[in-house]
Structure formats: structure tokens, C-alpha cells
Amino acid sequence: MANYFLTIDNGGTNTKAAVFDEHGVQLAVSAFPTKNRERQAGFHEINLTDLWADLGTAIHDVLQKAQLTGDQISGISTVGHGKGLYVLDQHQQIFMDGILSADSRAEQDAIGFEEHVDQIFGLSHQHVMPSQAPVILHWLKQHEPENYQRIGAVLSNKDFIRFLLTGSILQEIGDASGNNFVNLETETYDSRLFEFFGIPEMVDKMPPLVRATDLCGHVSESAAQVTGLQVGTPVFGGMFDIDACAIATGVLDSSKFSLIAGTWNMNIFPNDQMASEDSGLMNSIFPTGKKLIEASSPTSAGNLAIMIKMLMTAETRDAQANGKSIYDDLEVFLENTDAQFAKLIYFPFLYGSNSDPDASGAFIGVRSSTTKSEMLRAVYEGVAFAHRYHVQSLLKVLGHQPDVIRMSGGGTNSPSWVQMFANILNMPVELVESNELGGLGGAITSAVGVGQYSDLESAVQQMSRVKARYEPQADQVALYDRKYAVYLSLLTALDHNWSGLKALQEDSATAQLVH
């Protein structure tokens, strides 16, 4: 009898339920927007009761699309955005919204902790980011103590969804290690990390650690009623979404880099050795047992969606009237322009920066003759430049170029953009067949969990296939090298000079609230 695997992939922008067969063939997907609520600037939250209802609808829908019933699903894995915070009270009940990875309320706390990161880097081998759970917990302790005191269990996104399915409260170690909770040498929680973040009482709120392919429970009766799944279906540990995308694209060692152009700008590779503190990079535990080296920031494809809303309102309306998407028209535009077209630079810092925490999005070089088309092309280029900035940090650690970059995320929906990435990075870029790579990574996990394959490497060999390869184009590489040098010089010149602008923006926002 054939095996079919369901993955629930909860990203910061969209949430998906996807079904795959044992060969990695994607049978169906059902998606809905992740309902981000911003009650204050920098707060990014989600109502968890609504999320569960939406997930139930999506699972019913994907089963119908795949022409399967719940009893035909052999295994389930959850994949989710990393960082952020999802908590239950002492009675295992939801009592506050989940906090998404885009949340920046604790930015100043993170800056303060990072100034002393040398005290813990030898333990967690992590730098400090505003959206890491310990930083948010510290913020809650200071600003919302009534919520902080009610916490009975601390979870990551996908661990919370697994709890909804099974009632089991567990924490997958890859997520925990990427969240400054785990000593990477002992691969256990370390009380010194909790003391560093000023939350020592949270050590006792941490669930037992599990691995990606571990059996973590079975679909409960209450979950079966919501989802249409069969009671008793096995549910496995699952993965942080960047791990899932790396696994799905066959990035299992340092011969390949995984690049994710989605809500976040993610650039990673598994390695036997960890990156040093002065590299500025993050380390975590990869599902194969290697260490994952990560360079990331919220500077990727999310910028494009916002800039299209700002600049292309009429064009978007016209495309819809003609039964098309604005992205169809932009793809034609990209195909017919090149690196010489846009004569300005865009910094993709609408949600944060990969250089200065006070930086914001910016066009530099706008003239009276500048067109909207040039600005849009500059956005595409600026996102790829931000990825190059991170990739160069990875190259310093590895010491040489990888054989290839395997790319995933929403950016891969544009072949012209993928070619631009190959040109800007001056490395070949490959795409794999599935367009739901978080989902495929989860299915690979389930396939190992049920015993279909003996390990992740064997499952990847059978379930992941390359569909396209983009080679760098020499003339475009030369032009982009020159343009990137300008991007980098402007970025360096502005470093540590953004604070005045940020203060001005915050003062203006406060004044508007008063009036």
C-alpha cells in the first residue's frame, strides 16, 4: 500500500497544508495567509484559536484536493517559522496570542544582550536577535508580567501546532538550538542561558527535547474532529522551516548552500565545524547531526510585495481586470531588462536590516528621470544584494565556493529573478521539482519516521529531484559586481548613521498617537 504524508507548514506570511507521496510527488496543497496582527508598531502576533480553525479547514481542503481520506495519511510532520514565541498556561491552555518571527518589540533588549554575547556564545554559539524566544520572554517579564507569570510551557511555532494535533508538549531540538535555548556542546537546555536572559524561572517551563524524525504522538480525537484526519495517525518531530527547505533541496553538507528568498533572507549550509563568534553567524543543530551555519535577516522577498503595493496600484488593478497577476507582467518586464536598466540602489530594510539595526528601507539615486519600472527592478536587485552580503559571510567560514546554490522560497516563482540571483552571486543556482519545499522537507521527515527510508539521506535521494539550473552570465556578472560595490559602499557609509532618522520616525509616530 502506498504511503502518503501530510505536512503543515506555518510560515510568517502564508500557512500551508500539503500532501506528498512516498516518491516526493506533491499531490495537493491548500494555503491561507498567516493572519499577522500588529496592535502596536513592531508587534507581530497571531490569534491561535483562529489559526487552529484555519488549519482544520485547510487540512480538510487538501485531503479533498488530493482525493484522499484521513485514514490514507501514513504520517504527519509540522514545519514552522523559527524564533517567535508560542506559550501555553499551566493547564495546557491557550491564553495569549502567538508571536511571529517578524516581531521586533524587544529590539532594544536584543541590542543590550548582544553587547555581552561573549558570555554565552561558547554555550549556544548563537548571537542575539529581537525575535528569539528568550528575548521576547524577557520583554514580557518586564512589560506584561501578568502574561509572563501564567506561562506553563514554552514552544516554537511548529511544536505548538504538533501540540494541537496530539496534545503532547515537546520541543524539537533544531528549533530550540536556533533560539538560544540549547548548549550546542551538550545538546541540552543550559540554565546559564536562561540566567543570562534574566528568565531563570523559564527553565522549568521547557518541554522535553526531541529530534526531527522522532515519533511525538498521534492525532487525538479532538484534533480528528477539527481536521478530518484519523485518530492515531503518527505525528513526527518536524523541523524549523530553514532546515526543512535545506533537506528538501538536497543540501546535506557543505558542498551546497541553501538560499531561501521568502519572508526572511536565509542563507545556510550544514558543516562539521561551527562558525566563530566574530563571524557574526548563527549555529544550530541540523537534523542530520551536523551543525547548521546561518546568515539571515528580514531583508528578502517581503520587500517586493510592499513596494508593488506602493508603486503599482493601477498596474495591479489592470492586470486583475485582464485575468492576470501583476507578477506575470513583472516577469515579462524582467525578461526584457538587464543589469544596466535601473540606475539606482534599493536597501531592502522595510522589516529590518542585515547591517545596522536602526536602518530602514531606502532608494538612493532617484532623479527626475527615474521611472517606477527602474525602482521595481532596483527592489529585485536590492533583495539579491542583501543575500549576497550574507553569502559572502558564509564563504569566509567555508573558505571556498560551494558547488551550487539550491534556492527556495517565493522568489523562485520568478525564473528571471532566479537568473538574477545566479548573476549577482556569480554561482550556479538550482531549483528542485516541488514548489512547496517546506512541505517536502516535512514529508521526507515523515517518510523516515514511518520507516519508509532508513535515514534522511536515503529519503532525499528518492524524494528530491532538480528541475532547473541557472548559470551565471558573464556580462551580467561584471555589471552586477560594479553595482554591488556601490551598494556596499553606500551601506558602509550609512552604518551607525541611521539612528537620527529612526528617532525622528518614532517621535512622529508618538505625536500622531497623541493627536
Coordinates of C-alpha atoms in Angstrom, one line a residue:
M1 CA 0.0 0.0 0.0
A2 CA 1.3 3.5 -0.9
N3 CA 2.3 5.9 1.8
Y4 CA 1.0 9.5 1.8
F5 CA 2.4 12.2 4.0
L6 CA 0.8 15.4 5.3
T7 CA 2.9 18.4 6.2
I8 CA 1.6 21.5 8.0
D9 CA 3.9 24.4 7.1
N10 CA 3.2 27.5 9.1
G11 CA 5.3 30.4 7.6
G12 CA 5.3 34.0 8.6
T13 CA 3.4 35.1 5.5
N14 CA 1.4 32.0 4.4
T15 CA 0.4 28.8 6.1
K16 CA 0.0 25.6 4.0
A17 CA -1.2 22.0 4.3
A18 CA 0.5 19.8 1.7
V19 CA 0.3 16.2 0.8
F20 CA 3.1 14.2 -0.8
D21 CA 3.5 10.5 -1.8
E22 CA 6.5 8.3 -0.9
H23 CA 8.4 9.4 -4.0
G24 CA 8.2 13.1 -3.1
V25 CA 5.5 13.9 -5.6
Q26 CA 3.3 16.8 -4.5
L27 CA -0.3 15.8 -4.7
A28 CA -2.1 18.8 -3.4
V29 CA -1.7 22.0 -1.3
S30 CA -4.1 24.3 0.5
A31 CA -2.9 27.7 1.7
F32 CA -4.1 30.7 3.6
P33 CA -2.5 33.9 4.7
T34 CA -0.9 33.8 8.1
K35 CA -3.0 36.4 9.9
N36 CA -0.5 38.8 11.3
R37 CA -2.0 41.3 13.8
E38 CA 0.0 44.5 14.6
R39 CA -1.6 46.1 17.7
Q40 CA 1.5 48.3 18.0
A41 CA 4.3 49.2 15.7
G42 CA 6.8 46.3 15.7
F43 CA 4.3 43.8 17.3
H44 CA 3.5 40.8 15.0
E45 CA 1.1 38.4 16.6
I46 CA -1.4 35.8 15.6
N47 CA -4.6 34.6 17.3
L48 CA -4.0 30.9 18.0
T49 CA -7.7 29.9 18.2
D50 CA -8.3 31.3 14.8
L51 CA -5.1 29.6 13.5
W52 CA -6.4 26.2 14.6
A53 CA -9.7 26.8 12.9
D54 CA -8.0 27.8 9.7
L55 CA -5.7 24.8 9.8
G56 CA -8.7 22.5 10.2
T57 CA -10.3 24.0 7.1
A58 CA -7.0 23.7 5.1
I59 CA -6.5 20.1 6.1
H60 CA -10.0 19.1 5.0
D61 CA -9.4 21.0 1.8
V62 CA -6.0 19.5 0.9
L63 CA -7.3 15.9 1.6
Q64 CA -10.2 16.6 -0.8
K65 CA -7.9 18.0 -3.5
A66 CA -5.6 15.0 -3.2
Q67 CA -8.6 12.7 -3.4
L68 CA -7.6 11.1 -0.1
T69 CA -9.3 10.4 3.2
G70 CA -7.8 10.9 6.6
D71 CA -7.1 7.2 7.1
Q72 CA -4.9 7.2 4.0
I73 CA -2.3 9.5 5.6
S74 CA 0.6 7.5 6.9
G75 CA 2.4 10.2 8.8
I76 CA 2.3 13.9 9.6
S77 CA 5.1 16.4 10.3
T78 CA 4.9 20.0 11.3
V79 CA 7.2 22.7 9.8
G80 CA 7.2 26.3 11.0
H81 CA 8.9 29.6 11.2
G82 CA 11.7 29.7 13.6
K83 CA 12.1 32.1 16.6
G84 CA 9.0 33.9 17.8
L85 CA 7.1 32.6 20.9
Y86 CA 4.1 30.3 21.4
V87 CA 3.1 29.5 25.0
L88 CA 0.5 27.6 27.0
D89 CA -0.6 28.2 30.6
Q90 CA -0.1 25.7 33.5
H91 CA -3.3 23.9 32.4
Q92 CA -2.0 23.5 28.8
Q93 CA -4.5 26.1 27.5
I94 CA -4.0 29.0 25.1
F95 CA -4.2 32.3 26.9
M96 CA -2.3 34.8 24.7
D97 CA -1.5 35.3 21.0
G98 CA 1.4 33.7 19.3
I99 CA 4.3 36.0 18.5
L100 CA 5.7 35.7 14.9
S101 CA 9.3 35.8 13.8
A102 CA 8.9 39.3 12.3
D103 CA 8.2 40.7 15.8
S104 CA 10.7 43.5 16.9
R105 CA 9.2 44.7 20.2
A106 CA 12.3 43.5 22.0
E107 CA 14.8 45.2 19.7
Q108 CA 16.5 47.3 22.4
D109 CA 16.6 44.3 24.7
A110 CA 18.4 42.3 22.0
I111 CA 20.9 45.1 21.4
G112 CA 21.7 45.1 25.1
F113 CA 22.1 41.4 25.3
E114 CA 24.2 41.2 22.1
E115 CA 26.7 43.7 23.7
H116 CA 27.5 40.9 26.2
V117 CA 27.1 37.9 23.9
D118 CA 30.6 36.7 24.6
Q119 CA 29.3 35.5 28.0
I120 CA 27.1 32.8 26.3
F121 CA 28.5 32.3 22.7
G122 CA 30.6 29.4 24.0
L123 CA 27.4 27.7 25.1
S124 CA 24.7 28.4 22.5
H125 CA 27.0 29.5 19.6
Q126 CA 24.2 32.0 18.8
H127 CA 24.1 35.7 18.5
V128 CA 21.1 37.6 19.9
M129 CA 18.1 38.6 17.8
P130 CA 14.9 40.5 18.8
S131 CA 12.6 37.7 17.7
Q132 CA 14.3 34.9 19.7
A133 CA 12.1 33.5 22.4
P134 CA 14.3 34.2 25.4
V135 CA 14.5 37.9 24.4
I136 CA 10.7 38.1 24.0
L137 CA 10.3 36.3 27.3
H138 CA 12.5 38.9 29.0
W139 CA 10.4 41.6 27.4
L140 CA 7.2 40.0 28.6
K141 CA 8.6 39.7 32.1
Q142 CA 9.3 43.5 32.1
H143 CA 6.2 44.8 30.3
E144 CA 3.4 42.2 30.6
P145 CA 4.2 40.4 33.8
E146 CA 0.7 39.0 34.2
N147 CA 1.1 37.0 30.9
Y148 CA 4.7 36.0 31.9
Q149 CA 3.5 34.6 35.2
R150 CA 0.8 32.5 33.5
I151 CA 3.3 30.6 31.2
G152 CA 3.3 26.9 31.8
A153 CA 5.1 25.7 28.6
V154 CA 7.3 27.4 26.0
L155 CA 7.0 26.2 22.4
S156 CA 8.2 27.1 19.0
N157 CA 5.6 27.5 16.2
K158 CA 5.6 24.0 14.8
D159 CA 5.8 22.5 18.2
F160 CA 2.7 24.3 19.1
I161 CA 0.9 23.0 16.0
R162 CA 2.1 19.5 16.9
F163 CA 0.5 20.0 20.3
L164 CA -2.8 20.9 18.7
L165 CA -2.7 17.7 16.8
T166 CA -1.6 15.4 19.5
G167 CA -1.9 17.0 22.9
S168 CA 1.8 16.3 23.5
I169 CA 4.1 19.1 24.7
L170 CA 7.6 18.6 23.2
Q171 CA 10.3 20.8 21.7
E172 CA 12.3 19.8 18.6
I173 CA 16.0 20.4 19.2
G174 CA 16.8 22.1 15.9
D175 CA 14.3 24.9 16.7
A176 CA 15.4 25.2 20.3
S177 CA 19.1 25.4 19.3
G178 CA 18.3 28.2 16.9
N179 CA 16.5 30.1 19.6
N180 CA 19.4 30.5 22.1
F181 CA 17.9 27.8 24.5
V182 CA 20.4 25.0 24.0
N183 CA 24.0 24.3 24.8
L184 CA 25.3 23.1 21.4
E185 CA 28.1 21.1 23.0
T186 CA 25.8 19.1 25.3
E187 CA 22.7 19.4 23.2
T188 CA 20.6 20.1 26.3
Y189 CA 19.0 23.1 27.9
D190 CA 21.5 25.1 29.9
S191 CA 20.4 27.1 32.9
R192 CA 23.2 29.6 32.3
L193 CA 21.4 30.8 29.1
F194 CA 18.2 31.4 31.0
E195 CA 20.1 33.3 33.7
F196 CA 21.8 35.4 31.0
F197 CA 18.4 36.5 29.6
G198 CA 17.0 37.2 33.1
I199 CA 14.4 34.4 32.8
P200 CA 15.7 31.6 35.1
E201 CA 12.2 30.5 36.1
M202 CA 11.6 29.5 32.5
V203 CA 14.0 26.5 32.7
D204 CA 11.2 24.5 34.3
K205 CA 8.7 25.5 31.5
M206 CA 10.8 23.9 28.7
P207 CA 9.4 20.7 27.2
P208 CA 11.5 17.6 26.7
L209 CA 13.7 17.8 23.6
V210 CA 13.1 15.5 20.6
R211 CA 14.6 15.0 17.1
A212 CA 13.0 15.8 13.7
T213 CA 12.1 12.2 12.9
D214 CA 11.1 11.1 16.4
L215 CA 7.5 9.9 16.9
C216 CA 6.0 12.6 19.0
G217 CA 2.4 11.5 19.5
H218 CA -0.7 10.6 17.5
V219 CA -3.7 12.5 16.2
S220 CA -6.1 13.0 19.1
E221 CA -9.9 12.5 18.9
S222 CA -10.4 16.3 19.3
A223 CA -7.9 17.0 16.5
A224 CA -9.5 14.4 14.3
Q225 CA -12.9 16.2 14.6
V226 CA -11.3 19.5 13.6
T227 CA -9.2 18.2 10.7
G228 CA -10.8 15.1 9.2
L229 CA -7.6 13.1 10.0
Q230 CA -7.8 9.6 11.5
V231 CA -7.3 9.2 15.2
G232 CA -4.0 7.6 15.9
T233 CA -2.1 8.8 12.8
P234 CA 1.5 9.2 13.9
V235 CA 2.9 12.7 14.1
F236 CA 6.7 13.3 14.0
G237 CA 9.0 16.0 15.4
G238 CA 9.3 18.1 12.2
M239 CA 11.6 21.0 11.6
F240 CA 12.3 24.7 11.6
D241 CA 11.4 25.8 8.1
I242 CA 15.0 26.6 7.0
D243 CA 16.0 23.0 8.0
A244 CA 13.1 21.7 6.0
C245 CA 13.9 23.7 2.9
A246 CA 17.6 22.6 3.1
I247 CA 16.6 18.9 3.4
A248 CA 14.0 19.2 0.6
T249 CA 16.6 20.8 -1.8
G250 CA 19.2 18.1 -1.0
V251 CA 21.5 20.4 1.0
L252 CA 23.0 17.9 3.4
D253 CA 26.7 19.0 3.6
S254 CA 28.9 22.0 2.8
S255 CA 29.1 21.2 -1.0
K256 CA 25.8 23.1 -1.4
F257 CA 24.3 26.2 0.1
S258 CA 20.6 26.6 0.7
L259 CA 19.2 30.1 -0.1
I260 CA 15.7 30.9 0.9
A261 CA 14.2 34.1 -0.6
G262 CA 10.9 34.4 1.3
T263 CA 9.6 36.3 4.2
W264 CA 13.2 36.2 5.5
N265 CA 16.6 36.3 3.8
M266 CA 18.0 32.9 4.8
N267 CA 21.4 31.5 3.7
I268 CA 22.7 28.3 5.2
F269 CA 24.9 25.3 4.9
P270 CA 25.4 22.2 7.1
N271 CA 29.0 21.8 8.4
D272 CA 31.1 19.7 10.7
Q273 CA 32.5 22.8 12.4
M274 CA 30.7 25.7 13.9
A275 CA 31.2 29.4 12.9
S276 CA 33.1 31.6 15.4
E277 CA 31.7 34.5 17.3
D278 CA 33.5 37.1 15.3
S279 CA 31.9 35.8 12.1
G280 CA 28.6 37.2 13.1
L281 CA 26.9 34.0 12.0
M282 CA 24.5 31.7 13.9
N283 CA 24.9 28.0 14.6
S284 CA 22.2 25.4 15.3
I285 CA 21.7 21.6 15.3
F286 CA 20.8 20.2 11.8
P287 CA 18.6 17.1 11.6
T288 CA 21.4 15.0 10.2
G289 CA 23.6 15.7 13.2
K290 CA 25.8 18.3 11.6
K291 CA 25.8 22.0 12.7
L292 CA 23.8 24.5 10.5
I293 CA 25.7 27.7 9.8
E294 CA 23.2 30.5 9.2
A295 CA 23.3 34.1 7.9
S296 CA 19.9 35.7 7.9
S297 CA 17.8 38.8 8.2
P298 CA 14.3 40.1 7.3
T299 CA 15.5 41.6 4.0
S300 CA 14.1 39.4 1.3
A301 CA 11.1 39.0 -0.9
G302 CA 8.6 40.5 1.5
N303 CA 10.0 43.9 0.4
L304 CA 8.8 43.3 -3.1
A305 CA 5.2 42.7 -2.1
I306 CA 5.1 46.0 -0.2
M307 CA 6.8 48.0 -2.9
I308 CA 4.4 46.7 -5.5
K309 CA 1.5 47.9 -3.3
M310 CA 3.2 51.3 -3.0
L311 CA 4.2 51.8 -6.7
M312 CA 1.9 49.6 -8.8
T313 CA -1.7 50.1 -7.7
A314 CA -3.0 50.9 -11.2
E315 CA -1.0 48.2 -12.9
T316 CA -2.1 45.6 -10.4
R317 CA -5.8 46.6 -11.0
D318 CA -5.3 46.4 -14.8
A319 CA -3.6 43.0 -14.5
Q320 CA -6.5 41.7 -12.5
A321 CA -9.0 43.1 -14.9
N322 CA -7.3 41.1 -17.7
G323 CA -7.3 37.9 -15.6
K324 CA -3.6 38.0 -14.8
S325 CA -1.4 38.7 -11.8
I326 CA 0.9 41.7 -11.6
Y327 CA 3.7 39.2 -11.2
D328 CA 3.0 37.9 -14.7
D329 CA 3.6 41.4 -16.1
L330 CA 6.7 41.9 -13.9
E331 CA 8.2 38.7 -15.2
V332 CA 7.9 40.0 -18.8
F333 CA 9.4 43.2 -17.7
L334 CA 12.4 41.4 -16.0
E335 CA 12.9 39.3 -19.1
N336 CA 13.3 42.4 -21.3
T337 CA 15.6 44.4 -19.0
D338 CA 19.0 43.7 -17.5
A339 CA 21.6 45.0 -15.0
Q340 CA 22.0 48.3 -16.9
F341 CA 18.3 49.2 -16.7
A342 CA 18.0 50.5 -13.1
K343 CA 20.4 53.3 -12.2
L344 CA 19.6 53.5 -8.5
I345 CA 20.1 51.4 -5.4
Y346 CA 17.5 49.9 -3.1
F347 CA 18.1 48.9 0.5
P348 CA 15.5 46.1 1.4
F349 CA 15.2 47.1 5.0
L350 CA 11.4 47.5 5.4
Y351 CA 11.3 44.9 8.2
G352 CA 14.9 45.3 9.5
S353 CA 18.5 45.3 8.3
N354 CA 21.4 42.9 7.9
S355 CA 23.9 45.7 8.8
D356 CA 22.5 48.4 11.2
P357 CA 19.6 47.7 13.5
D358 CA 18.3 51.2 13.0
A359 CA 18.3 51.1 9.2
S360 CA 15.1 51.4 7.2
G361 CA 14.2 50.8 3.5
A362 CA 15.7 53.4 1.1
F363 CA 16.1 54.2 -2.6
I364 CA 19.4 56.0 -3.3
G365 CA 20.0 57.7 -6.7
V366 CA 16.4 58.8 -7.6
R367 CA 16.4 61.5 -10.2
S368 CA 13.8 63.5 -12.1
S369 CA 14.1 60.9 -14.9
T370 CA 13.7 57.8 -12.7
T371 CA 10.7 55.6 -13.6
K372 CA 8.6 53.3 -11.5
S373 CA 10.0 50.4 -13.6
E374 CA 13.5 51.3 -12.6
M375 CA 12.5 51.4 -8.9
L376 CA 10.9 48.0 -9.2
R377 CA 13.9 46.5 -10.8
A378 CA 16.1 48.0 -8.1
V379 CA 14.0 46.3 -5.5
Y380 CA 14.6 42.9 -7.1
E381 CA 18.3 43.7 -7.3
G382 CA 18.5 45.0 -3.7
V383 CA 17.0 41.8 -2.3
A384 CA 19.6 39.8 -4.2
F385 CA 22.4 42.1 -3.0
A386 CA 21.2 41.6 0.6
H387 CA 21.5 37.8 0.1
R388 CA 25.0 38.3 -1.4
Y389 CA 26.0 40.2 1.7
H390 CA 25.1 37.1 3.8
V391 CA 26.6 34.6 1.3
Q392 CA 29.9 36.3 1.4
S393 CA 29.9 35.8 5.2
L394 CA 29.3 32.1 4.7
L395 CA 32.1 31.9 2.2
K396 CA 34.6 33.3 4.7
V397 CA 33.7 30.5 7.1
L398 CA 33.8 27.7 4.5
G399 CA 36.9 29.0 2.8
H400 CA 35.8 28.2 -0.8
Q401 CA 32.7 28.4 -3.0
P402 CA 30.1 25.6 -2.9
D403 CA 29.4 23.6 -6.0
V404 CA 25.9 25.0 -6.3
I405 CA 23.2 27.0 -4.5
R406 CA 19.9 25.4 -4.1
M407 CA 17.2 28.1 -3.9
S408 CA 13.7 28.0 -2.4
G409 CA 11.1 30.5 -1.2
G410 CA 8.6 32.7 -3.0
G411 CA 11.5 34.3 -5.1
T412 CA 11.7 31.0 -7.1
N413 CA 8.4 31.7 -8.7
S414 CA 10.2 34.2 -11.0
P415 CA 12.7 32.5 -13.3
S416 CA 14.1 35.9 -14.2
W417 CA 14.7 36.6 -10.6
V418 CA 16.5 33.3 -10.1
Q419 CA 18.7 34.1 -13.0
M420 CA 19.4 37.5 -11.4
F421 CA 20.5 35.7 -8.2
A422 CA 22.9 33.5 -10.2
N423 CA 24.4 36.6 -11.8
I424 CA 24.6 38.6 -8.6
L425 CA 26.1 35.7 -6.7
N426 CA 28.2 34.5 -9.6
M427 CA 27.3 30.9 -8.8
P428 CA 25.0 28.4 -10.4
V429 CA 21.6 28.2 -8.9
E430 CA 19.4 25.1 -9.0
L431 CA 15.7 24.5 -8.2
V432 CA 14.0 21.3 -7.3
E433 CA 10.7 20.0 -8.6
S434 CA 8.4 20.7 -5.7
N435 CA 7.2 24.2 -5.2
E436 CA 6.3 23.6 -1.6
L437 CA 9.7 22.8 -0.2
G438 CA 8.8 23.2 3.5
G439 CA 6.1 20.7 2.8
L440 CA 8.5 18.3 1.0
G441 CA 11.0 18.6 3.9
G442 CA 8.3 17.6 6.3
A443 CA 7.2 14.7 4.1
I444 CA 10.8 13.5 4.0
T445 CA 10.9 13.6 7.8
S446 CA 7.6 11.6 7.9
A447 CA 8.9 9.0 5.4
V448 CA 11.9 8.3 7.7
G449 CA 9.7 8.4 10.7
V450 CA 7.4 5.6 9.4
G451 CA 10.4 3.5 8.2
Q452 CA 9.8 4.1 4.5
Y453 CA 13.5 5.1 4.3
S454 CA 16.3 4.4 6.7
D455 CA 17.6 7.9 7.1
L456 CA 17.2 11.4 5.8
E457 CA 20.0 11.0 3.2
S458 CA 18.2 8.0 1.7
A459 CA 14.9 9.7 1.7
V460 CA 16.3 12.8 0.0
Q461 CA 17.8 10.6 -2.8
Q462 CA 14.4 9.2 -3.5
M463 CA 12.2 12.2 -2.9
S464 CA 14.0 15.3 -4.1
R465 CA 14.9 16.0 -7.8
V466 CA 16.5 19.0 -9.5
K467 CA 14.3 20.5 -12.3
A468 CA 16.3 23.6 -13.4
R469 CA 19.8 25.0 -13.3
Y470 CA 20.7 28.7 -13.9
E471 CA 24.3 29.5 -14.8
P472 CA 25.8 33.0 -14.2
Q473 CA 26.0 35.1 -17.4
A474 CA 29.5 36.7 -17.6
D475 CA 28.4 40.1 -18.9
Q476 CA 25.7 40.5 -16.2
V477 CA 28.1 39.3 -13.5
A478 CA 30.5 42.1 -14.4
L479 CA 27.8 44.7 -14.3
Y480 CA 26.4 43.5 -11.0
D481 CA 29.8 43.3 -9.4
R482 CA 30.2 47.0 -10.1
K483 CA 26.7 47.8 -8.8
Y484 CA 27.2 45.7 -5.7
A485 CA 30.4 47.6 -4.9
V486 CA 28.3 50.8 -4.9
Y487 CA 25.6 49.1 -2.8
L488 CA 28.2 48.0 -0.3
S489 CA 30.0 51.4 -0.2
L490 CA 26.7 53.2 0.5
L491 CA 25.8 50.7 3.1
T492 CA 29.1 51.2 4.9
A493 CA 28.9 55.0 4.7
L494 CA 25.4 54.9 6.4
D495 CA 26.4 52.4 9.0
H496 CA 25.8 53.9 12.5
N497 CA 24.2 56.9 10.9
W498 CA 20.6 55.7 10.8
S499 CA 19.7 56.4 14.5
G500 CA 18.7 60.0 14.0
L501 CA 16.2 59.1 11.2
K502 CA 14.8 56.3 13.4
A503 CA 14.3 58.7 16.3
L504 CA 12.6 61.1 14.0
Q505 CA 10.2 58.4 12.8
E506 CA 9.4 57.2 16.3
D507 CA 8.8 60.7 17.6
S508 CA 6.4 61.4 14.7
A509 CA 4.6 58.1 15.3
T510 CA 4.2 59.0 19.0
A511 CA 2.9 62.5 18.1
Q512 CA 0.3 61.0 15.8
L513 CA -1.0 58.7 18.6
V514 CA -1.3 61.6 21.0
H515 CA -3.4 63.6 18.5

